[in-house]
Amino acid sequence: MNHPTAGIDDPTGTGAGADGDDAAAETGRRLREVFAEAAYDIAPPPLPLEAIRRDGRRRLLRRRAAALSTGCGLLLLPLLVLAFRPDGPAESVRPMAPPASAPAATRSSPAPAATRSSPAPSEPPAGQVRVLAPGERVTAEDGSEFWLTREGKHWVTPEPEPGVTPMEEFRSVVDGNLDTSEPGISLQGSGTAAGGYIVSGLFYGVRTAAARVEIRAYDGTAINGTVLRLRGTTSWGVWYGRVKVPEETARSLDFEDPVHKVTVYDGDDEVIAEMDFRS
């Protein structure tokens, strides 16, 4: 069998000598040139700089938003604690206790006692003013009822006798029977010698709002009555009060009227209407 001998024309040969070394070096140079040219033909894609910037901005904004929300939460925490803090005494707010090894029994605070709302008295205290809506009724001490409309005074007295229905009565301030161009006072009354008398009437022609009424009784006693006015109306109103008379005096022939004088005052305690009813 014949074996080929390595020479200059055999680039892969391994023969020794200067010519062989030069051929190997030349082959390596050519290979490097070929690889370089092939690498130059492959152009790398451009870097996505704008996408990198956008992603960086998003990450920065997310970190800032997270830090801002955390700071706002820390600032708002004291406000929330103050807003929901109970209005009770300071001892009701206790610091947080350290965790115990066993759950401590909690004491249940007694439920607050139910507040009983007392019913509004049907009779206003003497000396006060009641401002009413049309048709709103007020009950006096003896059971008489008073109410006002735009036309005038309405009232009903208790049963005069068992089984007898009381009649509704009315005094007008618009029918022309009263001279409302100047101050005046009218008087009506009902009652018995044993139970006392409920006296009432109209006051009219006044220029300022009435604040109180004084009833001068037969014996000179001053009685603070009650003033009734319609809401939004100050030119007229109703007054009433109770006058007690000893039964012996009331049944005597010399007794005439339980009321001698009625005076209406305004908020400055100035007389705005006055009438003397003595015979």
PDB file of C-alpha atoms in Angstrom:
ATOM      1  CA  MET A   1       0.000   0.000   0.000  1.00  0.00           C
ATOM      2  CA  ASN A   2       1.329   3.395  -0.986  1.00  0.00           C
ATOM      3  CA  HIS A   3       1.019   6.286   1.613  1.00  0.00           C
ATOM      4  CA  PRO A   4       0.888   9.925   0.425  1.00  0.00           C
ATOM      5  CA  THR A   5       3.711  12.136   1.524  1.00  0.00           C
ATOM      6  CA  ALA A   6       2.895  15.544   3.126  1.00  0.00           C
ATOM      7  CA  GLY A   7       4.017  18.482   1.058  1.00  0.00           C
ATOM      8  CA  ILE A   8       3.387  22.082   0.184  1.00  0.00           C
ATOM      9  CA  ASP A   9       0.207  21.235  -1.726  1.00  0.00           C
ATOM     10  CA  ASP A  10      -1.223  19.400   1.304  1.00  0.00           C
ATOM     11  CA  PRO A  11      -2.563  22.132   3.657  1.00  0.00           C
ATOM     12  CA  THR A  12      -3.536  19.617   6.282  1.00  0.00           C
ATOM     13  CA  GLY A  13      -0.248  17.849   6.347  1.00  0.00           C
ATOM     14  CA  THR A  14       1.893  17.740   9.367  1.00  0.00           C
ATOM     15  CA  GLY A  15       5.220  17.518   7.755  1.00  0.00           C
ATOM     16  CA  ALA A  16       8.088  19.386   9.348  1.00  0.00           C
ATOM     17  CA  GLY A  17      10.039  22.147   7.806  1.00  0.00           C
ATOM     18  CA  ALA A  18       9.943  25.828   7.092  1.00  0.00           C
ATOM     19  CA  ASP A  19       7.702  25.430   4.109  1.00  0.00           C
ATOM     20  CA  GLY A  20       5.170  23.549   6.196  1.00  0.00           C
ATOM     21  CA  ASP A  21       5.092  26.255   8.894  1.00  0.00           C
ATOM     22  CA  ASP A  22       4.599  28.991   6.339  1.00  0.00           C
ATOM     23  CA  ALA A  23       1.716  27.139   4.763  1.00  0.00           C
ATOM     24  CA  ALA A  24      -0.013  26.661   8.133  1.00  0.00           C
ATOM     25  CA  ALA A  25       0.383  30.338   8.994  1.00  0.00           C
ATOM     26  CA  GLU A  26      -0.997  31.349   5.626  1.00  0.00           C
ATOM     27  CA  THR A  27      -3.948  29.046   6.096  1.00  0.00           C
ATOM     28  CA  GLY A  28      -4.706  30.517   9.535  1.00  0.00           C
ATOM     29  CA  ARG A  29      -4.515  34.068   8.151  1.00  0.00           C
ATOM     30  CA  ARG A  30      -6.919  33.206   5.347  1.00  0.00           C
ATOM     31  CA  LEU A  31      -9.359  31.599   7.786  1.00  0.00           C
ATOM     32  CA  ARG A  32      -9.296  34.677  10.005  1.00  0.00           C
ATOM     33  CA  GLU A  33      -9.986  36.904   7.008  1.00  0.00           C
ATOM     34  CA  VAL A  34     -12.895  34.702   5.965  1.00  0.00           C
ATOM     35  CA  PHE A  35     -14.395  34.732   9.480  1.00  0.00           C
ATOM     36  CA  ALA A  36     -13.925  38.536   9.740  1.00  0.00           C
ATOM     37  CA  GLU A  37     -15.660  39.132   6.446  1.00  0.00           C
ATOM     38  CA  ALA A  38     -18.521  36.853   7.489  1.00  0.00           C
ATOM     39  CA  ALA A  39     -18.831  38.718  10.812  1.00  0.00           C
ATOM     40  CA  TYR A  40     -18.945  42.105   9.082  1.00  0.00           C
ATOM     41  CA  ASP A  41     -21.803  40.896   6.919  1.00  0.00           C
ATOM     42  CA  ILE A  42     -23.906  40.186  10.096  1.00  0.00           C
ATOM     43  CA  ALA A  43     -25.173  43.634  11.326  1.00  0.00           C
ATOM     44  CA  PRO A  44     -26.299  43.591  15.008  1.00  0.00           C
ATOM     45  CA  PRO A  45     -29.813  44.966  15.678  1.00  0.00           C
ATOM     46  CA  PRO A  46     -30.002  48.476  17.171  1.00  0.00           C
ATOM     47  CA  LEU A  47     -30.399  48.739  20.942  1.00  0.00           C
ATOM     48  CA  PRO A  48     -34.029  49.491  22.100  1.00  0.00           C
ATOM     49  CA  LEU A  49     -32.983  52.657  23.932  1.00  0.00           C
ATOM     50  CA  GLU A  50     -36.483  54.252  24.001  1.00  0.00           C
ATOM     51  CA  ALA A  51     -38.068  51.100  25.429  1.00  0.00           C
ATOM     52  CA  ILE A  52     -35.341  50.950  28.053  1.00  0.00           C
ATOM     53  CA  ARG A  53     -36.009  54.580  29.003  1.00  0.00           C
ATOM     54  CA  ARG A  54     -39.796  54.011  29.233  1.00  0.00           C
ATOM     55  CA  ASP A  55     -39.338  50.953  31.413  1.00  0.00           C
ATOM     56  CA  GLY A  56     -36.947  52.877  33.652  1.00  0.00           C
ATOM     57  CA  ARG A  57     -39.416  55.748  34.029  1.00  0.00           C
ATOM     58  CA  ARG A  58     -42.243  53.318  34.916  1.00  0.00           C
ATOM     59  CA  ARG A  59     -40.128  51.657  37.579  1.00  0.00           C
ATOM     60  CA  LEU A  60     -39.135  55.053  39.018  1.00  0.00           C
ATOM     61  CA  LEU A  61     -42.768  56.250  39.106  1.00  0.00           C
ATOM     62  CA  ARG A  62     -43.902  53.049  40.818  1.00  0.00           C
ATOM     63  CA  ARG A  63     -41.249  53.449  43.512  1.00  0.00           C
ATOM     64  CA  ARG A  64     -42.186  57.095  44.055  1.00  0.00           C
ATOM     65  CA  ALA A  65     -45.909  56.293  44.228  1.00  0.00           C
ATOM     66  CA  ALA A  66     -45.268  53.531  46.745  1.00  0.00           C
ATOM     67  CA  ALA A  67     -43.146  55.841  48.896  1.00  0.00           C
ATOM     68  CA  LEU A  68     -45.735  58.651  48.651  1.00  0.00           C
ATOM     69  CA  SER A  69     -48.664  56.418  49.590  1.00  0.00           C
ATOM     70  CA  THR A  70     -46.730  55.092  52.564  1.00  0.00           C
ATOM     71  CA  GLY A  71     -45.918  58.624  53.728  1.00  0.00           C
ATOM     72  CA  CYS A  72     -49.543  59.762  53.301  1.00  0.00           C
ATOM     73  CA  GLY A  73     -50.743  56.763  55.262  1.00  0.00           C
ATOM     74  CA  LEU A  74     -48.397  57.649  58.106  1.00  0.00           C
ATOM     75  CA  LEU A  75     -49.619  61.264  58.069  1.00  0.00           C
ATOM     76  CA  LEU A  76     -53.295  60.304  58.024  1.00  0.00           C
ATOM     77  CA  LEU A  77     -53.009  57.735  60.787  1.00  0.00           C
ATOM     78  CA  PRO A  78     -53.096  60.290  63.673  1.00  0.00           C
ATOM     79  CA  LEU A  79     -56.091  61.997  62.039  1.00  0.00           C
ATOM     80  CA  LEU A  80     -58.010  58.752  61.855  1.00  0.00           C
ATOM     81  CA  VAL A  81     -57.234  57.987  65.475  1.00  0.00           C
ATOM     82  CA  LEU A  82     -58.499  61.411  66.550  1.00  0.00           C
ATOM     83  CA  ALA A  83     -61.583  61.181  64.375  1.00  0.00           C
ATOM     84  CA  PHE A  84     -62.714  57.898  65.856  1.00  0.00           C
ATOM     85  CA  ARG A  85     -61.632  58.622  69.390  1.00  0.00           C
ATOM     86  CA  PRO A  86     -64.620  58.400  71.736  1.00  0.00           C
ATOM     87  CA  ASP A  87     -65.845  61.562  73.416  1.00  0.00           C
ATOM     88  CA  GLY A  88     -65.884  59.933  76.824  1.00  0.00           C
ATOM     89  CA  PRO A  89     -63.484  60.687  79.695  1.00  0.00           C
ATOM     90  CA  ALA A  90     -59.764  60.219  79.252  1.00  0.00           C
ATOM     91  CA  GLU A  91     -59.650  57.101  81.389  1.00  0.00           C
ATOM     92  CA  SER A  92     -61.723  55.244  78.801  1.00  0.00           C
ATOM     93  CA  VAL A  93     -58.759  55.351  76.373  1.00  0.00           C
ATOM     94  CA  ARG A  94     -56.083  52.893  77.548  1.00  0.00           C
ATOM     95  CA  PRO A  95     -52.661  52.108  76.028  1.00  0.00           C
ATOM     96  CA  MET A  96     -52.235  48.783  74.275  1.00  0.00           C
ATOM     97  CA  ALA A  97     -51.341  46.063  76.747  1.00  0.00           C
ATOM     98  CA  PRO A  98     -48.603  43.516  75.981  1.00  0.00           C
ATOM     99  CA  PRO A  99     -49.872  40.107  74.858  1.00  0.00           C
ATOM    100  CA  ALA A 100     -50.645  37.861  77.794  1.00  0.00           C
ATOM    101  CA  SER A 101     -49.907  34.177  77.969  1.00  0.00           C
ATOM    102  CA  ALA A 102     -53.574  33.397  78.428  1.00  0.00           C
ATOM    103  CA  PRO A 103     -56.541  35.423  77.193  1.00  0.00           C
ATOM    104  CA  ALA A 104     -57.793  37.605  80.008  1.00  0.00           C
ATOM    105  CA  ALA A 105     -61.471  37.693  80.742  1.00  0.00           C
ATOM    106  CA  THR A 106     -63.038  40.906  79.481  1.00  0.00           C
ATOM    107  CA  ARG A 107     -65.507  42.767  81.599  1.00  0.00           C
ATOM    108  CA  SER A 108     -68.630  43.755  79.780  1.00  0.00           C
ATOM    109  CA  SER A 109     -69.487  47.363  80.495  1.00  0.00           C
ATOM    110  CA  PRO A 110     -73.051  47.817  81.652  1.00  0.00           C
ATOM    111  CA  ALA A 111     -75.391  49.132  79.057  1.00  0.00           C
ATOM    112  CA  PRO A 112     -76.370  52.758  79.582  1.00  0.00           C
ATOM    113  CA  ALA A 113     -79.725  53.203  81.098  1.00  0.00           C
ATOM    114  CA  ALA A 114     -82.411  54.124  78.644  1.00  0.00           C
ATOM    115  CA  THR A 115     -83.146  57.809  78.688  1.00  0.00           C
ATOM    116  CA  ARG A 116     -86.794  58.364  79.325  1.00  0.00           C
ATOM    117  CA  SER A 117     -88.085  61.321  77.416  1.00  0.00           C
ATOM    118  CA  SER A 118     -90.595  63.130  79.539  1.00  0.00           C
ATOM    119  CA  PRO A 119     -93.708  64.122  77.633  1.00  0.00           C
ATOM    120  CA  ALA A 120     -94.039  67.780  76.808  1.00  0.00           C
ATOM    121  CA  PRO A 121     -96.335  69.495  79.280  1.00  0.00           C
ATOM    122  CA  SER A 122     -99.695  70.352  77.839  1.00  0.00           C
ATOM    123  CA  GLU A 123     -99.738  73.622  79.756  1.00  0.00           C
ATOM    124  CA  PRO A 124     -96.846  76.049  79.267  1.00  0.00           C
ATOM    125  CA  PRO A 125     -95.421  77.491  82.486  1.00  0.00           C
ATOM    126  CA  ALA A 126     -96.931  80.782  83.578  1.00  0.00           C
ATOM    127  CA  GLY A 127     -95.262  83.858  82.213  1.00  0.00           C
ATOM    128  CA  GLN A 128     -94.050  82.242  79.012  1.00  0.00           C
ATOM    129  CA  VAL A 129     -94.811  82.892  75.363  1.00  0.00           C
ATOM    130  CA  ARG A 130     -95.952  80.137  73.032  1.00  0.00           C
ATOM    131  CA  VAL A 131     -95.529  80.708  69.276  1.00  0.00           C
ATOM    132  CA  LEU A 132     -97.975  78.383  67.533  1.00  0.00           C
ATOM    133  CA  ALA A 133     -98.813  77.132  64.080  1.00  0.00           C
ATOM    134  CA  PRO A 134    -102.412  77.736  62.934  1.00  0.00           C
ATOM    135  CA  GLY A 135    -104.669  75.183  64.631  1.00  0.00           C
ATOM    136  CA  GLU A 136    -102.055  74.036  67.149  1.00  0.00           C
ATOM    137  CA  ARG A 137    -103.791  73.523  70.503  1.00  0.00           C
ATOM    138  CA  VAL A 138    -102.681  74.394  74.019  1.00  0.00           C
ATOM    139  CA  THR A 139    -104.385  72.967  77.110  1.00  0.00           C
ATOM    140  CA  ALA A 140    -104.781  75.132  80.212  1.00  0.00           C
ATOM    141  CA  GLU A 141    -104.734  73.966  83.817  1.00  0.00           C
ATOM    142  CA  ASP A 142    -108.485  73.429  84.042  1.00  0.00           C
ATOM    143  CA  GLY A 143    -108.652  71.505  80.758  1.00  0.00           C
ATOM    144  CA  SER A 144    -109.633  74.416  78.539  1.00  0.00           C
ATOM    145  CA  GLU A 145    -108.132  74.313  75.062  1.00  0.00           C
ATOM    146  CA  PHE A 146    -106.960  77.323  73.068  1.00  0.00           C
ATOM    147  CA  TRP A 147    -105.823  77.546  69.451  1.00  0.00           C
ATOM    148  CA  LEU A 148    -105.335  80.333  66.941  1.00  0.00           C
ATOM    149  CA  THR A 149    -106.080  80.729  63.254  1.00  0.00           C
ATOM    150  CA  ARG A 150    -105.506  83.670  60.937  1.00  0.00           C
ATOM    151  CA  GLU A 151    -109.038  84.812  61.755  1.00  0.00           C
ATOM    152  CA  GLY A 152    -108.743  84.923  65.538  1.00  0.00           C
ATOM    153  CA  LYS A 153    -109.068  83.074  68.845  1.00  0.00           C
ATOM    154  CA  HIS A 154    -110.723  79.652  69.309  1.00  0.00           C
ATOM    155  CA  TRP A 155    -111.306  77.886  72.610  1.00  0.00           C
ATOM    156  CA  VAL A 156    -113.279  75.117  74.280  1.00  0.00           C
ATOM    157  CA  THR A 157    -114.012  74.980  78.016  1.00  0.00           C
ATOM    158  CA  PRO A 158    -114.390  71.721  80.004  1.00  0.00           C
ATOM    159  CA  GLU A 159    -117.800  70.105  80.381  1.00  0.00           C
ATOM    160  CA  PRO A 160    -120.051  72.518  82.269  1.00  0.00           C
ATOM    161  CA  GLU A 161    -122.049  69.548  83.562  1.00  0.00           C
ATOM    162  CA  PRO A 162    -121.649  65.768  83.234  1.00  0.00           C
ATOM    163  CA  GLY A 163    -122.979  64.652  79.856  1.00  0.00           C
ATOM    164  CA  VAL A 164    -123.077  68.165  78.405  1.00  0.00           C
ATOM    165  CA  THR A 165    -120.794  68.648  75.408  1.00  0.00           C
ATOM    166  CA  PRO A 166    -118.855  71.911  75.585  1.00  0.00           C
ATOM    167  CA  MET A 167    -119.294  74.325  72.724  1.00  0.00           C
ATOM    168  CA  GLU A 168    -116.432  75.714  70.668  1.00  0.00           C
ATOM    169  CA  GLU A 169    -116.216  79.492  70.933  1.00  0.00           C
ATOM    170  CA  PHE A 170    -114.573  82.037  68.661  1.00  0.00           C
ATOM    171  CA  ARG A 171    -113.551  85.703  68.697  1.00  0.00           C
ATOM    172  CA  SER A 172    -112.506  87.262  65.395  1.00  0.00           C
ATOM    173  CA  VAL A 173    -109.839  89.855  64.768  1.00  0.00           C
ATOM    174  CA  VAL A 174    -110.798  90.378  61.104  1.00  0.00           C
ATOM    175  CA  ASP A 175    -114.588  90.905  61.168  1.00  0.00           C
ATOM    176  CA  GLY A 176    -114.342  94.627  61.931  1.00  0.00           C
ATOM    177  CA  ASN A 177    -115.775  94.428  65.460  1.00  0.00           C
ATOM    178  CA  LEU A 178    -112.407  95.346  66.971  1.00  0.00           C
ATOM    179  CA  ASP A 179    -110.609  98.597  66.339  1.00  0.00           C
ATOM    180  CA  THR A 180    -107.168  97.242  65.494  1.00  0.00           C
ATOM    181  CA  SER A 181    -105.792 100.692  64.632  1.00  0.00           C
ATOM    182  CA  GLU A 182    -104.796 101.124  68.280  1.00  0.00           C
ATOM    183  CA  PRO A 183    -103.875  98.730  71.104  1.00  0.00           C
ATOM    184  CA  GLY A 184    -106.714  96.975  72.907  1.00  0.00           C
ATOM    185  CA  ILE A 185    -107.520  93.930  75.070  1.00  0.00           C
ATOM    186  CA  SER A 186    -110.665  91.808  75.368  1.00  0.00           C
ATOM    187  CA  LEU A 187    -111.728  89.579  78.261  1.00  0.00           C
ATOM    188  CA  GLN A 188    -113.604  86.275  78.473  1.00  0.00           C
ATOM    189  CA  GLY A 189    -113.800  83.926  81.450  1.00  0.00           C
ATOM    190  CA  SER A 190    -115.167  80.643  82.685  1.00  0.00           C
ATOM    191  CA  GLY A 191    -115.054  78.592  85.867  1.00  0.00           C
ATOM    192  CA  THR A 192    -116.730  78.136  89.228  1.00  0.00           C
ATOM    193  CA  ALA A 193    -116.384  79.531  92.702  1.00  0.00           C
ATOM    194  CA  ALA A 194    -115.008  76.207  93.944  1.00  0.00           C
ATOM    195  CA  GLY A 195    -112.498  75.558  91.157  1.00  0.00           C
ATOM    196  CA  GLY A 196    -111.354  79.055  90.260  1.00  0.00           C
ATOM    197  CA  TYR A 197    -111.578  80.946  86.990  1.00  0.00           C
ATOM    198  CA  ILE A 198    -109.732  80.692  83.681  1.00  0.00           C
ATOM    199  CA  VAL A 199    -109.655  84.165  82.151  1.00  0.00           C
ATOM    200  CA  SER A 200    -108.489  84.837  78.608  1.00  0.00           C
ATOM    201  CA  GLY A 201    -108.844  87.258  75.756  1.00  0.00           C
ATOM    202  CA  LEU A 202    -107.359  88.897  72.690  1.00  0.00           C
ATOM    203  CA  PHE A 203    -104.763  91.651  72.538  1.00  0.00           C
ATOM    204  CA  TYR A 204    -104.571  93.539  69.239  1.00  0.00           C
ATOM    205  CA  GLY A 205    -103.321  96.663  67.517  1.00  0.00           C
ATOM    206  CA  VAL A 206     -99.815  96.277  68.972  1.00  0.00           C
ATOM    207  CA  ARG A 207     -96.668  97.325  67.119  1.00  0.00           C
ATOM    208  CA  THR A 208     -94.132  94.957  68.683  1.00  0.00           C
ATOM    209  CA  ALA A 209     -94.169  91.294  69.681  1.00  0.00           C
ATOM    210  CA  ALA A 210     -95.692  90.513  73.066  1.00  0.00           C
ATOM    211  CA  ALA A 211     -93.337  88.911  75.592  1.00  0.00           C
ATOM    212  CA  ARG A 212     -95.495  88.573  78.716  1.00  0.00           C
ATOM    213  CA  VAL A 213     -98.894  89.414  80.204  1.00  0.00           C
ATOM    214  CA  GLU A 214     -99.718  90.483  83.745  1.00  0.00           C
ATOM    215  CA  ILE A 215    -103.203  89.844  85.150  1.00  0.00           C
ATOM    216  CA  ARG A 216    -104.194  92.005  88.099  1.00  0.00           C
ATOM    217  CA  ALA A 217    -106.721  90.048  90.174  1.00  0.00           C
ATOM    218  CA  TYR A 218    -109.673  91.426  92.141  1.00  0.00           C
ATOM    219  CA  ASP A 219    -107.577  91.650  95.330  1.00  0.00           C
ATOM    220  CA  GLY A 220    -104.580  93.348  93.673  1.00  0.00           C
ATOM    221  CA  THR A 221    -102.545  90.160  93.201  1.00  0.00           C
ATOM    222  CA  ALA A 222    -100.365  90.203  90.054  1.00  0.00           C
ATOM    223  CA  ILE A 223    -100.558  86.945  88.107  1.00  0.00           C
ATOM    224  CA  ASN A 224     -98.168  86.052  85.279  1.00  0.00           C
ATOM    225  CA  GLY A 225    -100.304  84.758  82.445  1.00  0.00           C
ATOM    226  CA  THR A 226     -99.356  83.055  79.185  1.00  0.00           C
ATOM    227  CA  VAL A 227     -99.123  84.667  75.755  1.00  0.00           C
ATOM    228  CA  LEU A 228    -100.056  82.782  72.588  1.00  0.00           C
ATOM    229  CA  ARG A 229     -98.999  84.114  69.185  1.00  0.00           C
ATOM    230  CA  LEU A 230     -99.128  82.787  65.655  1.00  0.00           C
ATOM    231  CA  ARG A 231     -95.783  82.213  64.012  1.00  0.00           C
ATOM    232  CA  GLY A 232     -94.959  85.259  61.912  1.00  0.00           C
ATOM    233  CA  THR A 233     -97.704  87.423  63.473  1.00  0.00           C
ATOM    234  CA  THR A 234     -96.911  90.060  66.086  1.00  0.00           C
ATOM    235  CA  SER A 235     -99.834  92.514  65.730  1.00  0.00           C
ATOM    236  CA  TRP A 236    -102.233  90.408  67.814  1.00  0.00           C
ATOM    237  CA  GLY A 237    -102.434  87.337  70.007  1.00  0.00           C
ATOM    238  CA  VAL A 238    -104.189  85.603  72.895  1.00  0.00           C
ATOM    239  CA  TRP A 239    -103.527  85.746  76.634  1.00  0.00           C
ATOM    240  CA  TYR A 240    -104.839  83.536  79.444  1.00  0.00           C
ATOM    241  CA  GLY A 241    -104.311  82.756  83.117  1.00  0.00           C
ATOM    242  CA  ARG A 242    -105.989  81.314  86.197  1.00  0.00           C
ATOM    243  CA  VAL A 243    -107.384  83.355  89.050  1.00  0.00           C
ATOM    244  CA  LYS A 244    -108.259  81.599  92.316  1.00  0.00           C
ATOM    245  CA  VAL A 245    -110.976  83.155  94.434  1.00  0.00           C
ATOM    246  CA  PRO A 246    -112.059  81.906  97.859  1.00  0.00           C
ATOM    247  CA  GLU A 247    -115.454  80.270  97.527  1.00  0.00           C
ATOM    248  CA  GLU A 248    -116.941  82.488 100.219  1.00  0.00           C
ATOM    249  CA  THR A 249    -115.799  85.588  98.348  1.00  0.00           C
ATOM    250  CA  ALA A 250    -116.951  84.302  94.990  1.00  0.00           C
ATOM    251  CA  ARG A 251    -120.462  83.602  96.329  1.00  0.00           C
ATOM    252  CA  SER A 252    -120.863  86.930  98.068  1.00  0.00           C
ATOM    253  CA  LEU A 253    -123.169  89.547  96.555  1.00  0.00           C
ATOM    254  CA  ASP A 254    -120.365  92.133  96.464  1.00  0.00           C
ATOM    255  CA  PHE A 255    -118.107  90.060  94.237  1.00  0.00           C
ATOM    256  CA  GLU A 256    -118.231  91.181  90.587  1.00  0.00           C
ATOM    257  CA  ASP A 257    -115.210  90.237  88.453  1.00  0.00           C
ATOM    258  CA  PRO A 258    -112.087  88.161  89.231  1.00  0.00           C
ATOM    259  CA  VAL A 259    -109.931  90.448  87.008  1.00  0.00           C
ATOM    260  CA  HIS A 260    -109.444  94.194  87.357  1.00  0.00           C
ATOM    261  CA  LYS A 261    -106.665  94.893  84.863  1.00  0.00           C
ATOM    262  CA  VAL A 262    -104.612  93.204  82.115  1.00  0.00           C
ATOM    263  CA  THR A 263    -101.289  94.551  80.831  1.00  0.00           C
ATOM    264  CA  VAL A 264     -99.223  93.195  77.918  1.00  0.00           C
ATOM    265  CA  TYR A 265     -95.477  93.895  77.738  1.00  0.00           C
ATOM    266  CA  ASP A 266     -92.886  93.509  74.977  1.00  0.00           C
ATOM    267  CA  GLY A 267     -89.356  92.108  75.227  1.00  0.00           C
ATOM    268  CA  ASP A 268     -88.036  95.397  76.658  1.00  0.00           C
ATOM    269  CA  ASP A 269     -90.701  95.237  79.394  1.00  0.00           C
ATOM    270  CA  GLU A 270     -92.506  98.198  77.850  1.00  0.00           C
ATOM    271  CA  VAL A 271     -96.304  98.312  77.978  1.00  0.00           C
ATOM    272  CA  ILE A 272     -97.753  97.704  74.506  1.00  0.00           C
ATOM    273  CA  ALA A 273    -101.427  97.170  75.496  1.00  0.00           C
ATOM    274  CA  GLU A 274    -103.403  97.741  78.708  1.00  0.00           C
ATOM    275  CA  MET A 275    -107.058  97.537  79.746  1.00  0.00           C
ATOM    276  CA  ASP A 276    -108.881  98.230  83.051  1.00  0.00           C
ATOM    277  CA  PHE A 277    -111.960  96.037  83.512  1.00  0.00           C
ATOM    278  CA  ARG A 278    -113.236  97.367  86.789  1.00  0.00           C
ATOM    279  CA  SER A 279    -116.895  98.373  86.673  1.00  0.00           C
TER     280      SER A 279
END
